[in-house]
């Protein structure tokens, strides 16, 4: 599996986690936009038939954005680790937010 697709899965999970954290902490909805990858390491290959498990932990969140530590593992083997920084983009169209039915 290409590393970019592993990172895509990590970014999707992390963005959703930050959006939910923003909603819970500040009562505001916004889209999380990936801006920076920090300390990204690829440690093992992923082959067809392997199952990846993603784990994400919010490091910080405020009204402007947030940071998440995220890892992908295959069984007991750590595959990829990274820290992702996101900015929040306010969305005026309610169709783009989960609470607006989109």
mmCIF file of N, CA, C and O in Angstrom:
data_model
loop_
_atom_site.group_PDB
_atom_site.id
_atom_site.type_symbol
_atom_site.label_atom_id
_atom_site.label_comp_id
_atom_site.label_asym_id
_atom_site.label_seq_id
_atom_site.Cartn_x
_atom_site.Cartn_y
_atom_site.Cartn_z
ATOM 1 N N UNK A 1 0.861 -1.176 0.000
ATOM 2 C CA UNK A 1 0.000 0.000 0.000
ATOM 3 C C UNK A 1 0.900 1.229 0.000
ATOM 4 O O UNK A 1 1.783 1.350 0.845
ATOM 5 N N UNK A 2 0.674 2.133 -0.911
ATOM 6 C CA UNK A 2 1.510 3.341 -0.960
ATOM 7 C C UNK A 2 1.394 4.169 0.319
ATOM 8 O O UNK A 2 0.313 4.288 0.904
ATOM 9 N N UNK A 3 2.521 4.743 0.721
ATOM 10 C CA UNK A 3 2.560 5.557 1.931
ATOM 11 C C UNK A 3 1.576 6.704 1.906
ATOM 12 O O UNK A 3 0.990 7.063 2.931
ATOM 13 N N UNK A 4 1.353 7.284 0.740
ATOM 14 C CA UNK A 4 0.437 8.425 0.647
ATOM 15 C C UNK A 4 -0.990 8.006 1.004
ATOM 16 O O UNK A 4 -1.744 8.784 1.590
ATOM 17 N N UNK A 5 -1.371 6.769 0.696
ATOM 18 C CA UNK A 5 -2.712 6.301 1.060
ATOM 19 C C UNK A 5 -2.815 6.007 2.558
ATOM 20 O O UNK A 5 -3.876 6.200 3.158
ATOM 21 N N UNK A 6 -1.725 5.548 3.146
ATOM 22 C CA UNK A 6 -1.697 5.362 4.600
ATOM 23 C C UNK A 6 -1.886 6.725 5.277
ATOM 24 O O UNK A 6 -2.692 6.880 6.196
ATOM 25 N N UNK A 7 -1.150 7.725 4.793
ATOM 26 C CA UNK A 7 -1.280 9.077 5.353
ATOM 27 C C UNK A 7 -2.673 9.651 5.129
ATOM 28 O O UNK A 7 -3.196 10.365 5.990
ATOM 29 N N UNK A 8 -3.288 9.346 4.001
ATOM 30 C CA UNK A 8 -4.651 9.823 3.734
ATOM 31 C C UNK A 8 -5.625 9.292 4.784
ATOM 32 O O UNK A 8 -6.453 10.029 5.314
ATOM 33 N N UNK A 9 -5.523 8.010 5.091
ATOM 34 C CA UNK A 9 -6.379 7.427 6.123
ATOM 35 C C UNK A 9 -6.137 8.069 7.474
ATOM 36 O O UNK A 9 -7.082 8.340 8.234
ATOM 37 N N UNK A 10 -4.863 8.330 7.781
ATOM 38 C CA UNK A 10 -4.510 8.969 9.049
ATOM 39 C C UNK A 10 -5.083 10.382 9.105
ATOM 40 O O UNK A 10 -5.595 10.821 10.145
ATOM 41 N N UNK A 11 -5.010 11.105 7.993
ATOM 42 C CA UNK A 11 -5.519 12.483 7.940
ATOM 43 C C UNK A 11 -7.038 12.515 8.065
ATOM 44 O O UNK A 11 -7.591 13.390 8.746
ATOM 45 N N UNK A 12 -7.724 11.559 7.426
ATOM 46 C CA UNK A 12 -9.188 11.510 7.515
ATOM 47 C C UNK A 12 -9.629 11.305 8.962
ATOM 48 O O UNK A 12 -10.501 12.007 9.469
ATOM 49 N N UNK A 13 -9.021 10.328 9.636
ATOM 50 C CA UNK A 13 -9.351 10.052 11.034
ATOM 51 C C UNK A 13 -9.042 11.267 11.913
ATOM 52 O O UNK A 13 -9.858 11.691 12.731
ATOM 53 N N UNK A 14 -7.864 11.837 11.737
ATOM 54 C CA UNK A 14 -7.434 12.964 12.561
ATOM 55 C C UNK A 14 -8.317 14.187 12.358
ATOM 56 O O UNK A 14 -8.669 14.881 13.318
ATOM 57 N N UNK A 15 -8.681 14.471 11.112
ATOM 58 C CA UNK A 15 -9.548 15.615 10.826
ATOM 59 C C UNK A 15 -10.906 15.470 11.476
ATOM 60 O O UNK A 15 -11.434 16.416 12.072
ATOM 61 N N UNK A 16 -11.492 14.274 11.384
ATOM 62 C CA UNK A 16 -12.786 14.036 12.022
ATOM 63 C C UNK A 16 -12.693 14.189 13.533
ATOM 64 O O UNK A 16 -13.590 14.763 14.172
ATOM 65 N N UNK A 17 -11.616 13.678 14.109
ATOM 66 C CA UNK A 17 -11.418 13.792 15.560
ATOM 67 C C UNK A 17 -11.312 15.255 15.986
ATOM 68 O O UNK A 17 -11.921 15.678 16.973
ATOM 69 N N UNK A 18 -10.561 16.044 15.241
ATOM 70 C CA UNK A 18 -10.415 17.466 15.584
ATOM 71 C C UNK A 18 -11.719 18.232 15.385
ATOM 72 O O UNK A 18 -12.061 19.104 16.197
ATOM 73 N N UNK A 19 -12.460 17.915 14.326
ATOM 74 C CA UNK A 19 -13.738 18.585 14.109
ATOM 75 C C UNK A 19 -14.700 18.294 15.267
ATOM 76 O O UNK A 19 -15.397 19.186 15.745
ATOM 77 N N UNK A 20 -14.730 17.042 15.717
ATOM 78 C CA UNK A 20 -15.582 16.678 16.856
ATOM 79 C C UNK A 20 -15.097 17.360 18.136
ATOM 80 O O UNK A 20 -15.915 17.815 18.951
ATOM 81 N N UNK A 21 -13.785 17.466 18.307
ATOM 82 C CA UNK A 21 -13.222 18.136 19.488
ATOM 83 C C UNK A 21 -13.562 19.618 19.484
ATOM 84 O O UNK A 21 -13.877 20.189 20.531
ATOM 85 N N UNK A 22 -13.491 20.252 18.318
ATOM 86 C CA UNK A 22 -13.850 21.667 18.191
ATOM 87 C C UNK A 22 -15.318 21.869 18.559
ATOM 88 O O UNK A 22 -15.654 22.790 19.317
ATOM 89 N N UNK A 23 -16.171 21.005 18.048
ATOM 90 C CA UNK A 23 -17.603 21.109 18.337
ATOM 91 C C UNK A 23 -17.877 20.944 19.832
ATOM 92 O O UNK A 23 -18.632 21.708 20.424
ATOM 93 N N UNK A 24 -17.220 19.962 20.451
ATOM 94 C CA UNK A 24 -17.436 19.698 21.876
ATOM 95 C C UNK A 24 -16.903 20.826 22.758
ATOM 96 O O UNK A 24 -17.549 21.250 23.705
ATOM 97 N N UNK A 25 -15.707 21.318 22.433
ATOM 98 C CA UNK A 25 -15.056 22.306 23.295
ATOM 99 C C UNK A 25 -15.589 23.722 23.097
ATOM 100 O O UNK A 25 -15.721 24.475 24.058
ATOM 101 N N UNK A 26 -15.874 24.089 21.821
ATOM 102 C CA UNK A 26 -16.252 25.478 21.533
ATOM 103 C C UNK A 26 -17.659 25.626 20.963
ATOM 104 O O UNK A 26 -18.114 26.748 20.737
ATOM 105 N N UNK A 27 -18.339 24.519 20.668
ATOM 106 C CA UNK A 27 -19.677 24.594 20.095
ATOM 107 C C UNK A 27 -19.696 25.167 18.694
ATOM 108 O O UNK A 27 -20.686 25.736 18.260
ATOM 109 N N UNK A 28 -18.598 25.023 17.970
ATOM 110 C CA UNK A 28 -18.438 25.580 16.632
ATOM 111 C C UNK A 28 -18.161 24.466 15.632
ATOM 112 O O UNK A 28 -17.451 23.511 15.936
ATOM 113 N N UNK A 29 -18.696 24.608 14.408
ATOM 114 C CA UNK A 29 -18.412 23.652 13.344
ATOM 115 C C UNK A 29 -17.468 24.273 12.326
ATOM 116 O O UNK A 29 -17.617 25.442 11.969
ATOM 117 N N UNK A 30 -16.491 23.496 11.877
ATOM 118 C CA UNK A 30 -15.559 23.931 10.841
ATOM 119 C C UNK A 30 -14.936 22.689 10.220
ATOM 120 O O UNK A 30 -14.993 21.603 10.797
ATOM 121 N N UNK A 31 -14.355 22.848 9.050
ATOM 122 C CA UNK A 31 -13.658 21.751 8.394
ATOM 123 C C UNK A 31 -12.178 21.826 8.785
ATOM 124 O O UNK A 31 -11.575 22.891 8.775
ATOM 125 N N UNK A 32 -11.603 20.681 9.111
ATOM 126 C CA UNK A 32 -10.177 20.605 9.432
ATOM 127 C C UNK A 32 -9.414 20.402 8.128
ATOM 128 O O UNK A 32 -9.721 19.496 7.358
ATOM 129 N N UNK A 33 -8.432 21.271 7.887
ATOM 130 C CA UNK A 33 -7.625 21.222 6.669
ATOM 131 C C UNK A 33 -6.179 20.927 7.067
ATOM 132 O O UNK A 33 -5.573 21.679 7.842
ATOM 133 N N UNK A 34 -5.630 19.835 6.543
ATOM 134 C CA UNK A 34 -4.263 19.442 6.872
ATOM 135 C C UNK A 34 -3.278 20.485 6.354
ATOM 136 O O UNK A 34 -3.338 20.885 5.189
ATOM 137 N N UNK A 35 -2.367 20.945 7.231
ATOM 138 C CA UNK A 35 -1.397 21.955 6.829
ATOM 139 C C UNK A 35 0.051 21.485 6.956
ATOM 140 O O UNK A 35 0.894 21.889 6.169
ATOM 141 N N UNK A 36 0.344 20.642 7.952
ATOM 142 C CA UNK A 36 1.736 20.248 8.199
ATOM 143 C C UNK A 36 1.795 18.798 8.675
ATOM 144 O O UNK A 36 0.976 18.370 9.479
ATOM 145 N N UNK A 37 2.798 18.067 8.182
ATOM 146 C CA UNK A 37 3.156 16.752 8.727
ATOM 147 C C UNK A 37 4.475 16.921 9.463
ATOM 148 O O UNK A 37 5.408 17.516 8.931
ATOM 149 N N UNK A 38 4.549 16.392 10.675
ATOM 150 C CA UNK A 38 5.774 16.479 11.470
ATOM 151 C C UNK A 38 6.206 15.078 11.894
ATOM 152 O O UNK A 38 5.376 14.242 12.225
ATOM 153 N N UNK A 39 7.496 14.849 11.910
ATOM 154 C CA UNK A 39 8.083 13.606 12.422
ATOM 155 C C UNK A 39 7.440 12.356 11.827
ATOM 156 O O UNK A 39 7.139 11.402 12.531
ATOM 157 N N UNK A 40 7.233 12.355 10.526
ATOM 158 C CA UNK A 40 6.618 11.210 9.855
ATOM 159 C C UNK A 40 7.658 10.134 9.611
ATOM 160 O O UNK A 40 8.730 10.412 9.079
ATOM 161 N N UNK A 41 7.317 8.902 10.019
ATOM 162 C CA UNK A 41 8.228 7.772 9.826
ATOM 163 C C UNK A 41 7.454 6.578 9.297
ATOM 164 O O UNK A 41 6.398 6.224 9.816
ATOM 165 N N UNK A 42 8.013 5.958 8.265
ATOM 166 C CA UNK A 42 7.476 4.717 7.722
ATOM 167 C C UNK A 42 8.406 3.606 8.182
ATOM 168 O O UNK A 42 9.589 3.620 7.879
ATOM 169 N N UNK A 43 7.864 2.627 8.905
ATOM 170 C CA UNK A 43 8.697 1.595 9.526
ATOM 171 C C UNK A 43 8.529 0.208 8.916
ATOM 172 O O UNK A 43 9.358 -0.659 9.141
ATOM 173 N N UNK A 44 7.443 -0.031 8.211
ATOM 174 C CA UNK A 44 7.191 -1.360 7.651
ATOM 175 C C UNK A 44 6.331 -1.233 6.406
ATOM 176 O O UNK A 44 5.641 -0.235 6.208
ATOM 177 N N UNK A 45 6.378 -2.256 5.570
ATOM 178 C CA UNK A 45 5.565 -2.290 4.361
ATOM 179 C C UNK A 45 4.188 -2.864 4.675
ATOM 180 O O UNK A 45 4.035 -3.676 5.592
ATOM 181 N N UNK A 46 3.210 -2.456 3.893
ATOM 182 C CA UNK A 46 1.860 -2.993 4.003
ATOM 183 C C UNK A 46 1.553 -3.693 2.679
ATOM 184 O O UNK A 46 1.702 -3.098 1.620
ATOM 185 N N UNK A 47 1.152 -4.950 2.778
ATOM 186 C CA UNK A 47 0.907 -5.764 1.583
ATOM 187 C C UNK A 47 -0.574 -6.113 1.478
ATOM 188 O O UNK A 47 -1.308 -6.020 2.464
ATOM 189 N N UNK A 48 -1.017 -6.556 0.298
ATOM 190 C CA UNK A 48 -2.415 -6.978 0.153
ATOM 191 C C UNK A 48 -2.779 -8.028 1.210
ATOM 192 O O UNK A 48 -2.006 -8.944 1.485
ATOM 193 N N UNK A 49 -3.950 -7.862 1.801
ATOM 194 C CA UNK A 49 -4.415 -8.779 2.837
ATOM 195 C C UNK A 49 -4.105 -8.304 4.247
ATOM 196 O O UNK A 49 -4.683 -8.797 5.210
ATOM 197 N N UNK A 50 -3.181 -7.344 4.394
ATOM 198 C CA UNK A 50 -2.868 -6.794 5.718
ATOM 199 C C UNK A 50 -4.013 -5.897 6.190
ATOM 200 O O UNK A 50 -4.713 -5.278 5.390
ATOM 201 N N UNK A 51 -4.183 -5.815 7.497
ATOM 202 C CA UNK A 51 -5.174 -4.931 8.095
ATOM 203 C C UNK A 51 -4.451 -3.859 8.891
ATOM 204 O O UNK A 51 -3.627 -4.173 9.745
ATOM 205 N N UNK A 52 -4.749 -2.609 8.570
ATOM 206 C CA UNK A 52 -4.168 -1.483 9.311
ATOM 207 C C UNK A 52 -5.135 -1.017 10.388
ATOM 208 O O UNK A 52 -6.340 -0.933 10.156
ATOM 209 N N UNK A 53 -4.591 -0.701 11.551
ATOM 210 C CA UNK A 53 -5.371 -0.113 12.638
ATOM 211 C C UNK A 53 -4.798 1.278 12.894
ATOM 212 O O UNK A 53 -3.591 1.421 13.115
ATOM 213 N N UNK A 54 -5.669 2.287 12.822
ATOM 214 C CA UNK A 54 -5.255 3.661 13.053
ATOM 215 C C UNK A 54 -5.627 4.063 14.476
ATOM 216 O O UNK A 54 -6.709 3.754 14.957
ATOM 217 N N UNK A 55 -4.721 4.790 15.135
ATOM 218 C CA UNK A 55 -4.991 5.353 16.459
ATOM 219 C C UNK A 55 -4.583 6.823 16.430
ATOM 220 O O UNK A 55 -3.484 7.152 16.001
ATOM 221 N N UNK A 56 -5.474 7.682 16.911
ATOM 222 C CA UNK A 56 -5.205 9.118 16.915
ATOM 223 C C UNK A 56 -5.462 9.688 18.301
ATOM 224 O O UNK A 56 -6.372 9.262 19.003
ATOM 225 N N UNK A 57 -4.634 10.658 18.664
ATOM 226 C CA UNK A 57 -4.746 11.320 19.965
ATOM 227 C C UNK A 57 -4.577 12.821 19.759
ATOM 228 O O UNK A 57 -3.583 13.267 19.170
ATOM 229 N N UNK A 58 -5.530 13.595 20.249
ATOM 230 C CA UNK A 58 -5.446 15.050 20.134
ATOM 231 C C UNK A 58 -4.354 15.551 21.071
ATOM 232 O O UNK A 58 -4.357 15.255 22.259
ATOM 233 N N UNK A 59 -3.412 16.289 20.511
ATOM 234 C CA UNK A 59 -2.351 16.919 21.298
ATOM 235 C C UNK A 59 -2.833 18.284 21.776
ATOM 236 O O UNK A 59 -2.659 18.643 22.935
ATOM 237 N N UNK A 60 -3.439 19.045 20.865
ATOM 238 C CA UNK A 60 -3.974 20.358 21.222
ATOM 239 C C UNK A 60 -5.060 20.739 20.228
ATOM 240 O O UNK A 60 -5.057 20.289 19.081
ATOM 241 N N UNK A 61 -5.980 21.572 20.699
ATOM 242 C CA UNK A 61 -7.029 22.102 19.827
ATOM 243 C C UNK A 61 -7.444 23.470 20.344
ATOM 244 O O UNK A 61 -7.532 23.685 21.557
ATOM 245 N N UNK A 62 -7.614 24.409 19.415
ATOM 246 C CA UNK A 62 -8.166 25.717 19.752
ATOM 247 C C UNK A 62 -9.047 26.137 18.573
ATOM 248 O O UNK A 62 -9.245 25.353 17.649
ATOM 249 N N UNK A 63 -9.572 27.340 18.607
ATOM 250 C CA UNK A 63 -10.508 27.757 17.560
ATOM 251 C C UNK A 63 -9.856 27.941 16.189
ATOM 252 O O UNK A 63 -10.552 27.958 15.179
ATOM 253 N N UNK A 64 -8.533 28.030 16.130
ATOM 254 C CA UNK A 64 -7.838 28.206 14.861
ATOM 255 C C UNK A 64 -7.426 26.883 14.225
ATOM 256 O O UNK A 64 -7.296 26.783 13.004
ATOM 257 N N UNK A 65 -7.199 25.853 15.045
ATOM 258 C CA UNK A 65 -6.735 24.573 14.500
ATOM 259 C C UNK A 65 -6.348 23.625 15.605
ATOM 260 O O UNK A 65 -6.698 23.816 16.768
ATOM 261 N N UNK A 66 -5.599 22.607 15.236
ATOM 262 C CA UNK A 66 -5.197 21.627 16.234
ATOM 263 C C UNK A 66 -4.093 20.720 15.728
ATOM 264 O O UNK A 66 -3.716 20.766 14.563
ATOM 265 N N UNK A 67 -3.601 19.893 16.649
ATOM 266 C CA UNK A 67 -2.514 18.973 16.352
ATOM 267 C C UNK A 67 -2.885 17.591 16.886
ATOM 268 O O UNK A 67 -3.459 17.472 17.973
ATOM 269 N N UNK A 68 -2.563 16.565 16.102
ATOM 270 C CA UNK A 68 -2.902 15.187 16.450
ATOM 271 C C UNK A 68 -1.682 14.302 16.263
ATOM 272 O O UNK A 68 -0.949 14.445 15.280
ATOM 273 N N UNK A 69 -1.445 13.389 17.218
ATOM 274 C CA UNK A 69 -0.463 12.322 17.052
ATOM 275 C C UNK A 69 -1.240 11.130 16.528
ATOM 276 O O UNK A 69 -2.285 10.772 17.078
ATOM 277 N N UNK A 70 -0.741 10.507 15.472
ATOM 278 C CA UNK A 70 -1.469 9.390 14.877
ATOM 279 C C UNK A 70 -0.506 8.290 14.462
ATOM 280 O O UNK A 70 0.632 8.562 14.077
ATOM 281 N N UNK A 71 -0.960 7.062 14.586
ATOM 282 C CA UNK A 71 -0.130 5.903 14.242
ATOM 283 C C UNK A 71 -0.971 4.881 13.491
ATOM 284 O O UNK A 71 -2.178 4.763 13.707
ATOM 285 N N UNK A 72 -0.316 4.153 12.615
ATOM 286 C CA UNK A 72 -0.943 3.036 11.911
ATOM 287 C C UNK A 72 -0.131 1.789 12.225
ATOM 288 O O UNK A 72 1.101 1.800 12.118
ATOM 289 N N UNK A 73 -0.824 0.728 12.616
ATOM 290 C CA UNK A 73 -0.122 -0.515 12.936
ATOM 291 C C UNK A 73 -0.767 -1.686 12.205
ATOM 292 O O UNK A 73 -1.930 -1.645 11.808
ATOM 293 N N UNK A 74 0.031 -2.729 12.050
ATOM 294 C CA UNK A 74 -0.398 -3.981 11.432
ATOM 295 C C UNK A 74 -0.079 -5.067 12.444
ATOM 296 O O UNK A 74 1.088 -5.384 12.665
ATOM 297 N N UNK A 75 -1.110 -5.591 13.100
ATOM 298 C CA UNK A 75 -0.856 -6.535 14.188
ATOM 299 C C UNK A 75 -0.062 -5.824 15.270
ATOM 300 O O UNK A 75 -0.432 -4.752 15.721
ATOM 301 N N UNK A 76 1.055 -6.409 15.676
ATOM 302 C CA UNK A 76 1.917 -5.790 16.691
ATOM 303 C C UNK A 76 2.964 -4.852 16.076
ATOM 304 O O UNK A 76 3.694 -4.177 16.797
ATOM 305 N N UNK A 77 3.068 -4.831 14.750
ATOM 306 C CA UNK A 77 4.101 -4.036 14.071
ATOM 307 C C UNK A 77 3.622 -2.610 13.802
ATOM 308 O O UNK A 77 2.575 -2.402 13.189
ATOM 309 N N UNK A 78 4.393 -1.637 14.252
ATOM 310 C CA UNK A 78 4.113 -0.234 13.958
ATOM 311 C C UNK A 78 4.513 0.024 12.515
ATOM 312 O O UNK A 78 5.633 -0.277 12.112
ATOM 313 N N UNK A 79 3.600 0.560 11.729
ATOM 314 C CA UNK A 79 3.856 0.804 10.307
ATOM 315 C C UNK A 79 4.265 2.248 10.069
ATOM 316 O O UNK A 79 5.277 2.527 9.438
ATOM 317 N N UNK A 80 3.448 3.184 10.559
ATOM 318 C CA UNK A 80 3.688 4.608 10.315
ATOM 319 C C UNK A 80 3.293 5.411 11.542
ATOM 320 O O UNK A 80 2.284 5.117 12.176
ATOM 321 N N UNK A 81 4.093 6.424 11.862
ATOM 322 C CA UNK A 81 3.747 7.376 12.912
ATOM 323 C C UNK A 81 3.962 8.782 12.375
ATOM 324 O O UNK A 81 4.838 9.011 11.541
ATOM 325 N N UNK A 82 3.151 9.708 12.845
ATOM 326 C CA UNK A 82 3.294 11.098 12.426
ATOM 327 C C UNK A 82 2.539 12.008 13.384
ATOM 328 O O UNK A 82 1.742 11.542 14.193
ATOM 329 N N UNK A 83 2.809 13.277 13.288
ATOM 330 C CA UNK A 83 2.020 14.304 13.941
ATOM 331 C C UNK A 83 1.468 15.178 12.828
ATOM 332 O O UNK A 83 2.191 15.546 11.909
ATOM 333 N N UNK A 84 0.183 15.476 12.902
ATOM 334 C CA UNK A 84 -0.481 16.255 11.862
ATOM 335 C C UNK A 84 -1.037 17.539 12.467
ATOM 336 O O UNK A 84 -1.667 17.504 13.522
ATOM 337 N N UNK A 85 -0.795 18.638 11.771
ATOM 338 C CA UNK A 85 -1.304 19.942 12.189
ATOM 339 C C UNK A 85 -2.399 20.348 11.200
ATOM 340 O O UNK A 85 -2.215 20.237 9.984
ATOM 341 N N UNK A 86 -3.514 20.793 11.739
ATOM 342 C CA UNK A 86 -4.659 21.191 10.923
ATOM 343 C C UNK A 86 -5.056 22.623 11.246
ATOM 344 O O UNK A 86 -4.906 23.073 12.373
ATOM 345 N N UNK A 87 -5.590 23.303 10.243
ATOM 346 C CA UNK A 87 -6.232 24.603 10.443
ATOM 347 C C UNK A 87 -7.728 24.377 10.273
ATOM 348 O O UNK A 87 -8.142 23.480 9.529
ATOM 349 N N UNK A 88 -8.532 25.164 10.966
ATOM 350 C CA UNK A 88 -9.982 25.069 10.808
ATOM 351 C C UNK A 88 -10.452 26.106 9.806
ATOM 352 O O UNK A 88 -10.059 27.267 9.876
ATOM 353 N N UNK A 89 -11.276 25.673 8.880
ATOM 354 C CA UNK A 89 -11.880 26.576 7.900
ATOM 355 C C UNK A 89 -13.372 26.629 8.177
ATOM 356 O O UNK A 89 -14.060 25.622 8.054
ATOM 357 N N UNK A 90 -13.858 27.798 8.561
ATOM 358 C CA UNK A 90 -15.298 27.928 8.799
ATOM 359 C C UNK A 90 -16.075 27.619 7.521
ATOM 360 O O UNK A 90 -15.635 27.952 6.421
ATOM 361 N N UNK A 91 -17.207 26.975 7.681
ATOM 362 C CA UNK A 91 -18.037 26.621 6.535
ATOM 363 C C UNK A 91 -19.395 27.290 6.712
ATOM 364 O O UNK A 91 -20.103 27.025 7.680
ATOM 365 N N UNK A 92 -19.725 28.158 5.758
ATOM 366 C CA UNK A 92 -21.005 28.868 5.825
ATOM 367 C C UNK A 92 -22.139 28.010 5.284
ATOM 368 O O UNK A 92 -23.266 28.113 5.719
ATOM 369 N N UNK A 93 -21.854 27.149 4.317
ATOM 370 C CA UNK A 93 -22.867 26.291 3.709
ATOM 371 C C UNK A 93 -23.149 25.111 4.635
ATOM 372 O O UNK A 93 -22.312 24.241 4.824
ATOM 373 N N UNK A 94 -24.317 25.041 5.226
ATOM 374 C CA UNK A 94 -24.638 23.987 6.198
ATOM 375 C C UNK A 94 -24.603 22.600 5.564
ATOM 376 O O UNK A 94 -24.503 21.615 6.256
ATOM 377 N N UNK A 95 -24.683 22.517 4.266
ATOM 378 C CA UNK A 95 -24.605 21.228 3.590
ATOM 379 C C UNK A 95 -23.224 20.585 3.690
ATOM 380 O O UNK A 95 -23.069 19.394 3.470
ATOM 381 N N UNK A 96 -22.204 21.378 4.049
ATOM 382 C CA UNK A 96 -20.824 20.851 4.154
ATOM 383 C C UNK A 96 -20.497 20.363 5.544
ATOM 384 O O UNK A 96 -19.461 19.771 5.763
ATOM 385 N N UNK A 97 -21.330 20.627 6.522
ATOM 386 C CA UNK A 97 -21.036 20.191 7.902
ATOM 387 C C UNK A 97 -21.875 18.991 8.252
ATOM 388 O O UNK A 97 -22.991 18.817 7.768
ATOM 389 N N UNK A 98 -21.330 18.143 9.109
ATOM 390 C CA UNK A 98 -22.051 16.944 9.529
ATOM 391 C C UNK A 98 -23.363 17.297 10.238
ATOM 392 O O UNK A 98 -24.356 16.644 10.078
ATOM 393 N N UNK A 99 -23.349 18.367 11.046
ATOM 394 C CA UNK A 99 -24.565 18.736 11.783
ATOM 395 C C UNK A 99 -25.626 19.317 10.848
ATOM 396 O O UNK A 99 -26.792 19.337 11.181
ATOM 397 N N UNK A 100 -25.192 19.762 9.655
ATOM 398 C CA UNK A 100 -26.132 20.352 8.701
ATOM 399 C C UNK A 100 -26.739 19.330 7.753
ATOM 400 O O UNK A 100 -27.444 19.680 6.831
ATOM 401 N N UNK A 101 -26.428 18.053 7.938
ATOM 402 C CA UNK A 101 -27.054 17.025 7.131
ATOM 403 C C UNK A 101 -26.230 16.596 5.944
ATOM 404 O O UNK A 101 -26.680 15.833 5.113
ATOM 405 N N UNK A 102 -24.988 17.084 5.816
ATOM 406 C CA UNK A 102 -24.172 16.735 4.655
ATOM 407 C C UNK A 102 -23.276 15.661 4.965
ATOM 408 O O UNK A 102 -22.780 14.769 4.562
#
